[in-house]
Amino acid sequence: MDGRAEVIVGAQWGDEGKGRVVDTVAGDVDVIARFQGGANAGHTVIVGKEKYIFHLLPSGMLYSGKTCVIGNGVVVDPDKLLEELGGLQEQGKDRARLVVSGAAHVVFPYHKILDGAEERFRGREHSIGTTRRGIGPCYVDKVNRMGIRVEDLLSPDTLREKLSTNLEIKNLMLSRVFGEDPLSFDEIYNKARSWGKSLAPYVGDCSVVISDALSRKQGVLLEGAQGTLLDVDHGTYPYVTSSNPVAQGALTGTGLGPSAVGRVIGVVKAYCTRVGSGPFPSEEKGESGQYLREQGGEYGATTGRPRRCGWLDMVALKYAIRVNGIDAIALTKLDVLTGLETVKVVEGYTPASGAEQSGTVYPNHSVALAGTTPAYSGFPGWDDDISGCTAFEELPQGARDYLRYIEEQAGVPVVLIGVGPERDQTIRRGL
Ligand code: GDP
Ligand code: IMO
Ligand code: MG
């Protein structure tokens, strides 16, 4: 370890397999930190017959002797966090030490109600398809300087003062704008105090914890949630989440400077999926999409919604490599493509205006993106079961050609290959 952290980010629309990649490599590091998003995330980790879905906890919780950090950039729903932690404790699997940043913002019940009410207000045509976990409204409060932070839960007077101002405004919005019932101050205050008591042992300063680890040359992984194309600045706005899942978010979301980061690893699914609304040029609405969904088990880890499925999009991937500064790719779910006669990939777009668009120029404006027609290349598929392969050389010709093509086009190496959902169904080539 060279005293610099590795950032693991989603390079598509989320659900690329970030959790399993983090779990696969977490054994080799000391600190694993989440830096943005909240309980909208669902990171699946499969170890043997056991399946864990992490929403707020970092995907390193199953390892003893590690420190797992929830960074200041995360929005914490304490009910969800305590539920997740309790679940692990019951099974004796809360093996890592947990640190929750005092500066992380708290998701309150009114954020979740507002999330649902705003989605209804947008109507079917314009709704984002949020997870309704209160993410957008909580980040709005943070940026509007009205938010309540984890550290406030520990201080009864500050909490009372902040919550009463906040709830007064929220109740006006709920009742007068959205026609919802106002919420009781006492009920929320008492709940928040009990959250404070339960979370107190975990509250700390994430910047100090991570920087200390780096100065001791310990290994640090910064685990992103969601994906590049859901980034509020660089994604398909407005069909995005309300935080920065790109690698840069790892710095503001934990309190580190750019020189603290060594490699940026982009997690890429061998095809593409998207949950919720928004443009998806390579989406397959017919049989092939259904095939990918069934073979890949593409149903949301948080909401259970069927994921929209389509082909790998090289234009979008090159864009993700540029905006994140991705140094290497972890490619997941290669096994899902087994059995296909042809594996398709988007190589360029023709925008509505007619001029061919390719390279790293990605029309991330959602209207422009929705108007494009993708141009595909096709690769011969393979039939051999690859789920037991442990080395690149063991993969069938078609799979090797597909990987080489991705490396060549992306200009970065594929350093990890997922050939199945379990921890060990991984070919490691430098990660
Ligand atoms: P995340 O949100 O990026 O952590 O990804 P999710 O957990 O939401 O979705 C990824 C899904 O794919 C999960 O069900 C994983 O168990 C599964 N998965 C991850 N890697 C592989 C792989 O290499 N092969 C297969 N077949 N499944 C995988
Ligand atoms: P992980 O970390 C996939 C999507 C929602 C919706 C949009 C905004 O598991 O990859 P939000 O609730 O964040 O306001 O919803 O973002 N979305 C995700 N899609 N994976 C996720 O997380 C997601 N988190 C949010 O479906 O389209
Ligand atoms: Mg997920």
CSV table of C-alpha atoms and ligand atoms in Angstrom, one decimal:
chain,number,residue,atom,x,y,z
A,1,MET,CA,0.0,0.0,0.0
A,2,ASP,CA,1.4,3.4,-1.0
A,3,GLY,CA,-0.5,5.7,1.3
A,4,ARG,CA,-3.2,6.4,-1.3
A,5,ALA,CA,-6.8,5.3,-1.4
A,6,GLU,CA,-8.5,3.4,-4.3
A,7,VAL,CA,-11.8,4.6,-5.4
A,8,ILE,CA,-14.4,2.1,-6.7
A,9,VAL,CA,-17.2,3.8,-8.7
A,10,GLY,CA,-20.1,2.7,-10.9
A,11,ALA,CA,-19.4,3.5,-14.5
A,12,GLN,CA,-23.0,3.1,-15.7
A,13,TRP,CA,-26.5,3.6,-14.1
A,14,GLY,CA,-25.8,1.8,-10.9
A,15,ASP,CA,-26.1,-1.9,-9.9
A,16,GLU,CA,-22.9,-2.7,-11.8
A,17,GLY,CA,-21.8,-5.0,-8.9
A,18,LYS,CA,-19.8,-2.5,-6.8
A,19,GLY,CA,-20.7,-4.3,-3.6
A,20,ARG,CA,-19.3,-7.7,-4.8
A,21,VAL,CA,-16.2,-6.0,-6.2
A,22,VAL,CA,-15.6,-4.2,-2.9
A,23,ASP,CA,-16.2,-7.4,-0.9
A,24,THR,CA,-13.9,-9.4,-3.2
A,25,VAL,CA,-11.0,-7.0,-2.6
A,26,ALA,CA,-11.8,-5.8,0.9
A,27,GLY,CA,-9.9,-8.6,2.5
A,28,ASP,CA,-6.7,-7.0,1.3
A,29,VAL,CA,-7.3,-3.5,2.8
A,30,ASP,CA,-7.9,-2.0,6.2
A,31,VAL,CA,-10.6,0.7,5.7
A,32,ILE,CA,-13.6,0.7,3.5
A,33,ALA,CA,-15.7,3.9,3.3
A,34,ARG,CA,-18.9,4.9,1.6
A,35,PHE,CA,-18.9,8.5,0.4
A,36,GLN,CA,-22.3,9.5,-1.0
A,37,GLY,CA,-25.8,8.4,-1.5
A,38,GLY,CA,-27.9,6.8,1.1
A,39,ALA,CA,-30.3,3.8,1.5
A,40,ASN,CA,-31.2,4.2,-2.2
A,41,ALA,CA,-28.2,2.0,-2.8
A,42,GLY,CA,-28.4,-1.8,-2.7
A,43,HIS,CA,-25.1,-3.5,-2.8
A,44,THR,CA,-25.3,-7.3,-2.9
A,45,VAL,CA,-22.6,-9.5,-1.5
A,46,ILE,CA,-22.7,-13.3,-1.7
A,47,VAL,CA,-20.5,-15.5,0.4
A,48,GLY,CA,-21.2,-19.2,0.0
A,49,LYS,CA,-24.9,-19.7,0.6
A,50,GLU,CA,-25.3,-16.4,2.4
A,51,LYS,CA,-26.6,-13.3,0.6
A,52,TYR,CA,-26.3,-9.8,2.2
A,53,ILE,CA,-27.7,-6.6,0.7
A,54,PHE,CA,-26.0,-3.4,2.1
A,55,HIS,CA,-27.9,-0.2,1.7
A,56,LEU,CA,-25.9,2.1,4.0
A,57,LEU,CA,-23.2,0.0,5.5
A,58,PRO,CA,-20.0,-0.3,3.4
A,59,SER,CA,-19.5,-3.7,1.7
A,60,GLY,CA,-16.6,-4.5,4.0
A,61,MET,CA,-18.7,-5.2,7.1
A,62,LEU,CA,-18.2,-9.0,6.9
A,63,TYR,CA,-14.5,-8.8,7.5
A,64,SER,CA,-13.1,-8.7,11.0
A,65,GLY,CA,-10.2,-6.3,11.8
A,66,LYS,CA,-11.4,-3.8,9.3
A,67,THR,CA,-12.8,-0.3,9.8
A,68,CYS,CA,-15.9,0.6,7.8
A,69,VAL,CA,-16.7,4.3,7.5
A,70,ILE,CA,-19.9,6.1,6.5
A,71,GLY,CA,-18.6,9.4,5.2
A,72,ASN,CA,-19.9,13.0,5.6
A,73,GLY,CA,-21.2,12.9,2.0
A,74,VAL,CA,-23.7,10.1,2.8
A,75,VAL,CA,-27.3,10.8,3.8
A,76,VAL,CA,-28.1,8.5,6.7
A,77,ASP,CA,-31.5,7.0,7.4
A,78,PRO,CA,-30.9,5.9,11.0
A,79,ASP,CA,-33.8,3.4,11.1
A,80,LYS,CA,-32.3,1.7,8.0
A,81,LEU,CA,-28.8,1.8,9.3
A,82,LEU,CA,-29.7,0.4,12.7
A,83,GLU,CA,-31.9,-2.3,11.0
A,84,GLU,CA,-28.9,-3.3,8.9
A,85,LEU,CA,-26.5,-3.3,11.7
A,86,GLY,CA,-29.0,-5.3,14.0
A,87,GLY,CA,-29.4,-7.9,11.2
A,88,LEU,CA,-25.6,-8.4,11.1
A,89,GLN,CA,-25.3,-8.4,14.9
A,90,GLU,CA,-28.0,-11.1,15.2
A,91,GLN,CA,-25.9,-13.4,12.9
A,92,GLY,CA,-22.7,-12.4,14.6
A,93,LYS,CA,-21.5,-10.9,11.3
A,94,ASP,CA,-20.9,-7.3,12.3
A,95,ARG,CA,-17.2,-8.0,12.2
A,96,ALA,CA,-15.8,-4.7,11.2
A,97,ARG,CA,-15.5,-1.5,13.4
A,98,LEU,CA,-18.1,1.1,12.2
A,99,VAL,CA,-17.5,4.8,12.2
A,100,VAL,CA,-20.3,7.2,11.1
A,101,SER,CA,-19.3,10.7,10.3
A,102,GLY,CA,-20.9,13.3,12.6
A,103,ALA,CA,-21.2,15.6,9.5
A,104,ALA,CA,-23.4,13.1,7.5
A,105,HIS,CA,-26.9,14.4,7.1
A,106,VAL,CA,-29.9,12.6,8.5
A,107,VAL,CA,-32.9,11.4,6.5
A,108,PHE,CA,-36.1,12.2,8.4
A,109,PRO,CA,-39.6,10.8,7.8
A,110,TYR,CA,-40.6,14.1,6.1
A,111,HIS,CA,-37.9,13.7,3.5
A,112,LYS,CA,-39.4,10.3,2.5
A,113,ILE,CA,-43.0,11.7,2.4
A,114,LEU,CA,-41.8,14.6,0.3
A,115,ASP,CA,-39.9,12.3,-2.1
A,116,GLY,CA,-43.1,10.4,-2.8
A,117,ALA,CA,-45.3,13.6,-3.0
A,118,GLU,CA,-42.9,15.3,-5.4
A,119,GLU,CA,-42.8,12.2,-7.6
A,120,ARG,CA,-46.6,12.2,-7.7
A,121,PHE,CA,-46.6,15.9,-8.5
A,122,ARG,CA,-44.3,15.3,-11.5
A,123,GLY,CA,-46.8,12.8,-12.8
A,124,ARG,CA,-46.2,9.6,-14.8
A,125,GLU,CA,-44.6,11.4,-17.8
A,126,HIS,CA,-42.0,13.3,-15.8
A,127,SER,CA,-41.4,11.3,-12.6
A,128,ILE,CA,-37.8,10.2,-12.0
A,129,GLY,CA,-38.7,6.9,-10.6
A,130,THR,CA,-36.8,7.5,-7.3
A,131,THR,CA,-36.4,4.9,-4.7
A,132,ARG,CA,-38.5,7.0,-2.4
A,133,ARG,CA,-35.9,6.8,0.3
A,134,GLY,CA,-35.9,10.6,0.9
A,135,ILE,CA,-32.6,11.1,-0.8
A,136,GLY,CA,-33.4,14.2,-3.0
A,137,PRO,CA,-35.2,16.2,-0.2
A,138,CYS,CA,-32.5,15.4,2.3
A,139,TYR,CA,-29.7,16.7,0.0
A,140,VAL,CA,-31.9,19.7,-0.8
A,141,ASP,CA,-31.9,20.5,3.0
A,142,LYS,CA,-28.2,20.0,3.2
A,143,VAL,CA,-27.5,22.5,0.3
A,144,ASN,CA,-30.1,24.9,1.6
A,145,ARG,CA,-28.3,24.9,5.0
A,146,MET,CA,-31.4,23.5,6.8
A,147,GLY,CA,-30.2,19.9,7.3
A,148,ILE,CA,-29.8,18.1,10.5
A,149,ARG,CA,-26.5,16.2,10.9
A,150,VAL,CA,-25.7,13.0,12.8
A,151,GLU,CA,-23.8,15.0,15.3
A,152,ASP,CA,-27.0,17.1,16.0
A,153,LEU,CA,-28.7,13.9,17.2
A,154,LEU,CA,-26.3,13.8,20.1
A,155,SER,CA,-27.2,17.2,21.4
A,156,PRO,CA,-30.8,17.6,22.7
A,157,ASP,CA,-30.9,21.4,22.6
A,158,THR,CA,-29.5,21.8,19.1
A,159,LEU,CA,-31.7,19.0,17.8
A,160,ARG,CA,-34.8,20.6,19.4
A,161,GLU,CA,-34.0,24.0,17.8
A,162,LYS,CA,-33.1,22.7,14.4
A,163,LEU,CA,-36.0,20.2,14.2
A,164,SER,CA,-38.6,22.7,15.3
A,165,THR,CA,-37.7,25.3,12.5
A,166,ASN,CA,-37.4,22.5,10.0
A,167,LEU,CA,-40.6,20.8,10.9
A,168,GLU,CA,-42.5,24.1,10.8
A,169,ILE,CA,-41.6,24.6,7.2
A,170,LYS,CA,-41.9,21.0,6.2
A,171,ASN,CA,-45.4,20.8,7.7
A,172,LEU,CA,-46.5,23.8,5.8
A,173,MET,CA,-45.2,22.2,2.6
A,174,LEU,CA,-46.7,18.8,3.4
A,175,SER,CA,-50.2,20.2,4.3
A,176,ARG,CA,-50.5,23.3,2.0
A,177,VAL,CA,-48.7,22.2,-1.1
A,178,PHE,CA,-49.1,18.5,-1.2
A,179,GLY,CA,-52.3,18.0,0.9
A,180,GLU,CA,-50.5,15.5,3.3
A,181,ASP,CA,-51.0,15.3,7.1
A,182,PRO,CA,-48.6,17.4,9.2
A,183,LEU,CA,-46.2,15.4,11.4
A,184,SER,CA,-45.9,15.6,15.2
A,185,PHE,CA,-42.8,17.3,16.5
A,186,ASP,CA,-42.7,15.2,19.7
A,187,GLU,CA,-42.9,11.9,17.8
A,188,ILE,CA,-40.0,12.8,15.5
A,189,TYR,CA,-38.0,14.5,18.2
A,190,ASN,CA,-38.2,11.4,20.5
A,191,LYS,CA,-37.3,9.1,17.6
A,192,ALA,CA,-34.3,11.3,16.7
A,193,ARG,CA,-33.1,11.3,20.3
A,194,SER,CA,-33.3,7.5,20.4
A,195,TRP,CA,-31.4,7.4,17.1
A,196,GLY,CA,-28.8,9.6,18.7
A,197,LYS,CA,-28.4,7.3,21.7
A,198,SER,CA,-28.0,4.2,19.5
A,199,LEU,CA,-25.6,5.9,17.0
A,200,ALA,CA,-23.4,7.7,19.6
A,201,PRO,CA,-20.8,4.8,20.0
A,202,TYR,CA,-20.2,5.0,16.2
A,203,VAL,CA,-19.9,8.7,15.6
A,204,GLY,CA,-16.5,10.0,14.6
A,205,ASP,CA,-14.5,12.1,12.2
A,206,CYS,CA,-14.2,10.2,8.9
A,207,SER,CA,-11.5,12.5,7.5
A,208,VAL,CA,-9.2,11.9,10.5
A,209,VAL,CA,-9.9,8.1,10.5
A,210,ILE,CA,-9.1,7.7,6.8
A,211,SER,CA,-6.1,10.1,6.8
A,212,ASP,CA,-4.6,8.4,9.8
A,213,ALA,CA,-4.9,5.0,8.0
A,214,LEU,CA,-3.3,6.4,4.9
A,215,SER,CA,-0.4,7.9,6.8
A,216,ARG,CA,0.2,4.5,8.3
A,217,LYS,CA,0.3,3.1,4.7
A,218,GLN,CA,-2.9,1.1,5.3
A,219,GLY,CA,-5.1,0.1,2.4
A,220,VAL,CA,-8.2,2.3,1.9
A,221,LEU,CA,-11.1,1.6,-0.4
A,222,LEU,CA,-13.6,4.4,-1.1
A,223,GLU,CA,-16.9,2.7,-2.2
A,224,GLY,CA,-19.2,4.6,-4.5
A,225,ALA,CA,-23.0,4.1,-4.7
A,226,GLN,CA,-25.2,4.6,-7.8
A,227,GLY,CA,-23.2,5.3,-11.0
A,228,THR,CA,-21.7,7.9,-13.2
A,229,LEU,CA,-24.7,8.3,-15.4
A,230,LEU,CA,-26.8,9.0,-12.3
A,231,ASP,CA,-24.5,11.7,-11.1
A,232,VAL,CA,-26.3,15.0,-10.5
A,233,ASP,CA,-23.7,17.0,-12.5
A,234,HIS,CA,-22.4,14.5,-15.0
A,235,GLY,CA,-25.4,12.1,-15.5
A,236,THR,CA,-28.5,12.2,-17.6
A,237,TYR,CA,-30.0,15.1,-15.7
A,238,PRO,CA,-32.7,15.4,-14.5
A,239,TYR,CA,-33.0,11.6,-14.4
A,240,VAL,CA,-30.3,11.2,-11.8
A,241,THR,CA,-29.8,10.9,-8.1
A,242,SER,CA,-29.0,14.0,-5.9
A,243,SER,CA,-25.3,13.3,-5.2
A,244,ASN,CA,-22.0,12.9,-7.0
A,245,PRO,CA,-21.3,9.2,-7.5
A,246,VAL,CA,-18.2,10.1,-9.6
A,247,ALA,CA,-14.8,9.6,-8.2
A,248,GLN,CA,-14.5,13.3,-7.2
A,249,GLY,CA,-17.4,12.8,-4.8
A,250,ALA,CA,-15.1,10.5,-2.8
A,251,LEU,CA,-13.0,13.5,-1.8
A,252,THR,CA,-15.7,15.9,-0.7
A,253,GLY,CA,-17.7,12.9,0.7
A,254,THR,CA,-14.9,11.9,3.1
A,255,GLY,CA,-12.7,14.9,3.6
A,256,LEU,CA,-9.6,14.0,1.6
A,257,GLY,CA,-7.6,15.9,-1.0
A,258,PRO,CA,-7.0,14.8,-4.6
A,259,SER,CA,-3.4,13.6,-3.8
A,260,ALA,CA,-4.9,11.1,-1.4
A,261,VAL,CA,-6.3,9.0,-4.3
A,262,GLY,CA,-4.2,6.5,-6.2
A,263,ARG,CA,-6.3,4.4,-8.6
A,264,VAL,CA,-9.8,4.9,-9.7
A,265,ILE,CA,-11.5,1.6,-10.5
A,266,GLY,CA,-14.7,1.8,-12.7
A,267,VAL,CA,-17.1,-1.1,-12.2
A,268,VAL,CA,-18.7,-2.0,-15.5
A,269,LYS,CA,-21.4,-4.6,-16.1
A,270,ALA,CA,-20.8,-6.7,-19.3
A,271,TYR,CA,-24.1,-5.2,-20.6
A,272,CYS,CA,-26.2,-2.3,-19.2
A,273,THR,CA,-29.1,-1.9,-16.9
A,274,ARG,CA,-31.1,1.1,-15.6
A,275,VAL,CA,-33.8,1.4,-12.9
A,276,GLY,CA,-36.2,4.3,-13.0
A,277,SER,CA,-36.9,6.8,-15.8
A,278,GLY,CA,-34.5,8.5,-18.3
A,279,PRO,CA,-32.9,7.8,-21.6
A,280,PHE,CA,-31.1,4.5,-22.3
A,281,PRO,CA,-30.1,4.3,-26.0
A,282,SER,CA,-29.0,0.7,-26.0
A,283,GLU,CA,-32.1,-0.6,-24.1
A,284,GLU,CA,-33.6,-3.8,-25.4
A,285,LYS,CA,-37.3,-3.8,-24.8
A,286,GLY,CA,-38.0,-7.1,-26.5
A,287,GLU,CA,-36.7,-10.7,-26.1
A,288,SER,CA,-33.0,-10.0,-25.7
A,289,GLY,CA,-33.7,-7.5,-22.9
A,290,GLN,CA,-35.9,-10.2,-21.2
A,291,TYR,CA,-33.1,-12.7,-21.7
A,292,LEU,CA,-30.5,-10.5,-20.0
A,293,ARG,CA,-33.0,-9.7,-17.1
A,294,GLU,CA,-33.7,-13.4,-16.4
A,295,GLN,CA,-30.1,-14.6,-16.9
A,296,GLY,CA,-28.7,-11.7,-14.9
A,297,GLY,CA,-31.4,-11.7,-12.2
A,298,GLU,CA,-31.9,-8.0,-12.9
A,299,TYR,CA,-34.4,-7.0,-10.3
A,300,GLY,CA,-33.7,-4.1,-7.9
A,301,ALA,CA,-31.8,-4.9,-4.7
A,302,THR,CA,-33.6,-2.0,-3.0
A,303,THR,CA,-37.0,-1.7,-4.5
A,304,GLY,CA,-37.4,-5.1,-6.3
A,305,ARG,CA,-38.3,-3.3,-9.5
A,306,PRO,CA,-37.4,-5.1,-12.8
A,307,ARG,CA,-34.3,-3.4,-14.2
A,308,ARG,CA,-34.3,-2.1,-17.8
A,309,CYS,CA,-31.7,-4.1,-19.8
A,310,GLY,CA,-29.6,-3.4,-22.9
A,311,TRP,CA,-26.2,-3.7,-24.4
A,312,LEU,CA,-22.8,-2.3,-23.3
A,313,ASP,CA,-22.4,1.3,-24.5
A,314,MET,CA,-18.8,2.1,-25.4
A,315,VAL,CA,-19.6,5.8,-26.0
A,316,ALA,CA,-21.1,6.1,-22.5
A,317,LEU,CA,-18.2,4.0,-21.1
A,318,LYS,CA,-15.5,6.3,-22.6
A,319,TYR,CA,-17.4,9.2,-21.2
A,320,ALA,CA,-17.4,7.6,-17.7
A,321,ILE,CA,-13.6,6.9,-18.1
A,322,ARG,CA,-13.0,10.6,-18.8
A,323,VAL,CA,-15.2,12.2,-16.2
A,324,ASN,CA,-14.0,9.9,-13.4
A,325,GLY,CA,-10.4,9.5,-14.5
A,326,ILE,CA,-10.9,5.7,-14.4
A,327,ASP,CA,-7.5,3.9,-14.4
A,328,ALA,CA,-8.8,0.3,-14.6
A,329,ILE,CA,-12.1,-1.6,-15.1
A,330,ALA,CA,-13.7,-4.3,-12.9
A,331,LEU,CA,-16.0,-6.1,-15.4
A,332,THR,CA,-18.8,-8.0,-13.8
A,333,LYS,CA,-21.5,-10.5,-15.0
A,334,LEU,CA,-19.5,-11.8,-18.0
A,335,ASP,CA,-21.1,-15.2,-17.3
A,336,VAL,CA,-24.6,-13.7,-18.0
A,337,LEU,CA,-23.7,-13.3,-21.7
A,338,THR,CA,-23.0,-17.1,-22.1
A,339,GLY,CA,-25.3,-18.7,-24.5
A,340,LEU,CA,-26.0,-15.6,-26.7
A,341,GLU,CA,-25.4,-16.1,-30.4
A,342,THR,CA,-24.2,-12.5,-30.8
A,343,VAL,CA,-23.1,-10.0,-28.1
A,344,LYS,CA,-23.9,-6.4,-29.2
A,345,VAL,CA,-22.1,-3.2,-28.2
A,346,VAL,CA,-22.9,0.4,-29.0
A,347,GLU,CA,-20.0,2.0,-30.8
A,348,GLY,CA,-21.4,5.4,-31.8
A,349,TYR,CA,-24.6,7.4,-31.9
A,350,THR,CA,-26.4,9.3,-34.6
A,351,PRO,CA,-28.0,12.3,-32.9
A,352,ALA,CA,-31.4,13.6,-34.0
A,353,SER,CA,-29.5,16.3,-36.0
A,354,GLY,CA,-28.0,13.5,-38.2
A,355,ALA,CA,-24.2,14.1,-37.5
A,356,GLU,CA,-22.5,10.9,-36.3
A,357,GLN,CA,-21.2,11.1,-32.7
A,358,SER,CA,-18.7,8.8,-31.2
A,359,GLY,CA,-15.5,8.8,-29.1
A,360,THR,CA,-15.9,10.3,-25.7
A,361,VAL,CA,-18.5,12.9,-26.7
A,362,TYR,CA,-21.5,11.7,-24.8
A,363,PRO,CA,-24.7,13.7,-25.1
A,364,ASN,CA,-25.4,13.7,-21.4
A,365,HIS,CA,-28.3,16.1,-21.8
A,366,SER,CA,-31.3,13.7,-21.4
A,367,VAL,CA,-33.3,15.2,-24.3
A,368,ALA,CA,-30.3,15.0,-26.7
A,369,LEU,CA,-29.5,11.5,-25.5
A,370,ALA,CA,-33.1,10.3,-25.9
A,371,GLY,CA,-33.1,11.5,-29.6
A,372,THR,CA,-30.0,9.5,-30.6
A,373,THR,CA,-29.9,6.3,-32.6
A,374,PRO,CA,-27.2,3.9,-31.5
A,375,ALA,CA,-24.9,2.2,-34.0
A,376,TYR,CA,-23.9,-1.4,-33.0
A,377,SER,CA,-21.2,-3.8,-33.5
A,378,GLY,CA,-21.7,-7.6,-33.0
A,379,PHE,CA,-19.4,-10.2,-31.5
A,380,PRO,CA,-19.8,-13.9,-31.8
A,381,GLY,CA,-20.9,-15.3,-28.5
A,382,TRP,CA,-19.8,-18.5,-26.6
A,383,ASP,CA,-21.6,-21.4,-25.0
A,384,ASP,CA,-19.1,-22.8,-22.6
A,385,ASP,CA,-20.0,-22.3,-18.9
A,386,ILE,CA,-17.4,-19.8,-17.6
A,387,SER,CA,-18.6,-19.6,-14.0
A,388,GLY,CA,-15.7,-21.8,-12.7
A,389,CYS,CA,-13.0,-20.0,-14.7
A,390,THR,CA,-10.1,-18.7,-12.5
A,391,ALA,CA,-7.8,-17.3,-15.2
A,392,PHE,CA,-8.2,-15.2,-18.3
A,393,GLU,CA,-6.7,-18.0,-20.4
A,394,GLU,CA,-9.4,-20.4,-19.3
A,395,LEU,CA,-12.2,-18.2,-20.9
A,396,PRO,CA,-13.5,-19.2,-24.3
A,397,GLN,CA,-12.3,-17.4,-27.4
A,398,GLY,CA,-15.5,-15.2,-27.7
A,399,ALA,CA,-15.2,-14.0,-24.1
A,400,ARG,CA,-11.5,-13.2,-24.5
A,401,ASP,CA,-12.1,-11.3,-27.7
A,402,TYR,CA,-14.9,-9.3,-26.1
A,403,LEU,CA,-12.7,-8.4,-23.1
A,404,ARG,CA,-9.7,-7.4,-25.4
A,405,TYR,CA,-12.1,-5.2,-27.4
A,406,ILE,CA,-13.3,-3.5,-24.3
A,407,GLU,CA,-9.7,-2.9,-23.1
A,408,GLU,CA,-8.6,-1.6,-26.5
A,409,GLN,CA,-11.6,0.8,-26.9
A,410,ALA,CA,-11.5,2.0,-23.3
A,411,GLY,CA,-7.8,2.4,-23.2
A,412,VAL,CA,-7.5,1.0,-19.7
A,413,PRO,CA,-7.0,-2.6,-18.5
A,414,VAL,CA,-9.7,-4.9,-17.1
A,415,VAL,CA,-8.2,-5.9,-13.8
A,416,LEU,CA,-11.0,-8.0,-12.4
A,417,ILE,CA,-13.6,-10.2,-14.1
A,418,GLY,CA,-16.8,-11.4,-12.5
A,419,VAL,CA,-17.9,-14.9,-13.7
A,420,GLY,CA,-20.6,-15.4,-11.1
A,421,PRO,CA,-22.1,-13.6,-8.1
A,422,GLU,CA,-20.0,-15.2,-5.4
A,423,ARG,CA,-16.9,-13.8,-3.8
A,424,ASP,CA,-14.6,-16.3,-5.3
A,425,GLN,CA,-16.2,-16.3,-8.8
A,426,THR,CA,-13.7,-13.7,-9.8
A,427,ILE,CA,-10.7,-13.6,-12.1
A,428,ARG,CA,-8.2,-11.1,-10.6
A,429,ARG,CA,-5.6,-9.5,-12.9
A,430,GLY,CA,-4.2,-6.7,-10.8
A,431,LEU,CA,-6.9,-5.7,-8.3
B,1,GDP,P1,-24.3,-2.7,-6.8
B,1,GDP,O1,-25.4,-1.9,-6.4
B,1,GDP,O2,-23.4,-2.1,-7.9
B,1,GDP,O3,-23.5,-3.2,-5.7
B,1,GDP,O4,-24.9,-4.0,-7.6
B,1,GDP,P2,-26.2,-4.8,-7.1
B,1,GDP,O5,-25.9,-5.6,-6.0
B,1,GDP,O6,-27.4,-3.9,-7.0
B,1,GDP,O7,-26.5,-5.7,-8.4
B,1,GDP,C1,-25.5,-6.6,-8.9
B,1,GDP,C2,-26.2,-8.0,-9.0
B,1,GDP,O8,-25.4,-8.8,-9.8
B,1,GDP,C3,-26.2,-8.6,-7.6
B,1,GDP,O9,-27.4,-9.5,-7.6
B,1,GDP,C4,-24.9,-9.5,-7.6
B,1,GDP,O10,-25.1,-10.6,-6.8
B,1,GDP,C5,-24.8,-9.9,-9.1
B,1,GDP,N1,-23.5,-10.0,-9.6
B,1,GDP,C6,-22.4,-9.3,-9.3
B,1,GDP,N2,-21.3,-9.7,-10.0
B,1,GDP,C7,-21.7,-10.8,-10.7
B,1,GDP,C8,-21.1,-11.6,-11.7
B,1,GDP,O11,-19.9,-11.5,-12.0
B,1,GDP,N3,-21.9,-12.6,-12.2
B,1,GDP,C9,-23.2,-12.8,-11.9
B,1,GDP,N4,-23.9,-13.7,-12.5
B,1,GDP,N5,-23.8,-12.0,-11.0
B,1,GDP,C10,-23.1,-11.0,-10.4
B,2,IMO,P1,-26.7,1.3,-6.3
B,2,IMO,O1,-25.7,1.9,-5.3
B,2,IMO,C1,-29.5,1.9,-9.5
B,2,IMO,C2,-31.9,5.6,-9.3
B,2,IMO,C3,-33.4,5.5,-9.1
B,2,IMO,C4,-33.9,6.7,-9.9
B,2,IMO,C5,-32.8,7.7,-9.6
B,2,IMO,C6,-33.1,8.7,-8.5
B,2,IMO,O2,-27.3,0.0,-5.8
B,2,IMO,O3,-26.0,1.1,-7.6
B,2,IMO,P2,-33.1,8.4,-5.8
B,2,IMO,O4,-33.9,7.6,-4.9
B,2,IMO,O5,-31.6,8.3,-5.7
B,2,IMO,O6,-33.5,9.9,-5.8
B,2,IMO,O7,-33.5,8.0,-7.3
B,2,IMO,O8,-31.6,7.0,-9.3
B,2,IMO,N1,-31.1,4.9,-8.3
B,2,IMO,C7,-30.4,3.8,-8.5
B,2,IMO,N2,-30.4,2.9,-9.6
B,2,IMO,N3,-28.8,1.6,-8.4
B,2,IMO,C8,-28.7,2.5,-7.4
B,2,IMO,O9,-27.9,2.3,-6.4
B,2,IMO,C9,-29.6,3.6,-7.4
B,2,IMO,N4,-29.9,4.6,-6.5
B,2,IMO,C10,-30.8,5.4,-7.1
B,2,IMO,O10,-33.9,4.3,-9.6
B,2,IMO,O11,-33.9,6.4,-11.2
B,3,MG,MG,-27.5,-1.9,-6.4
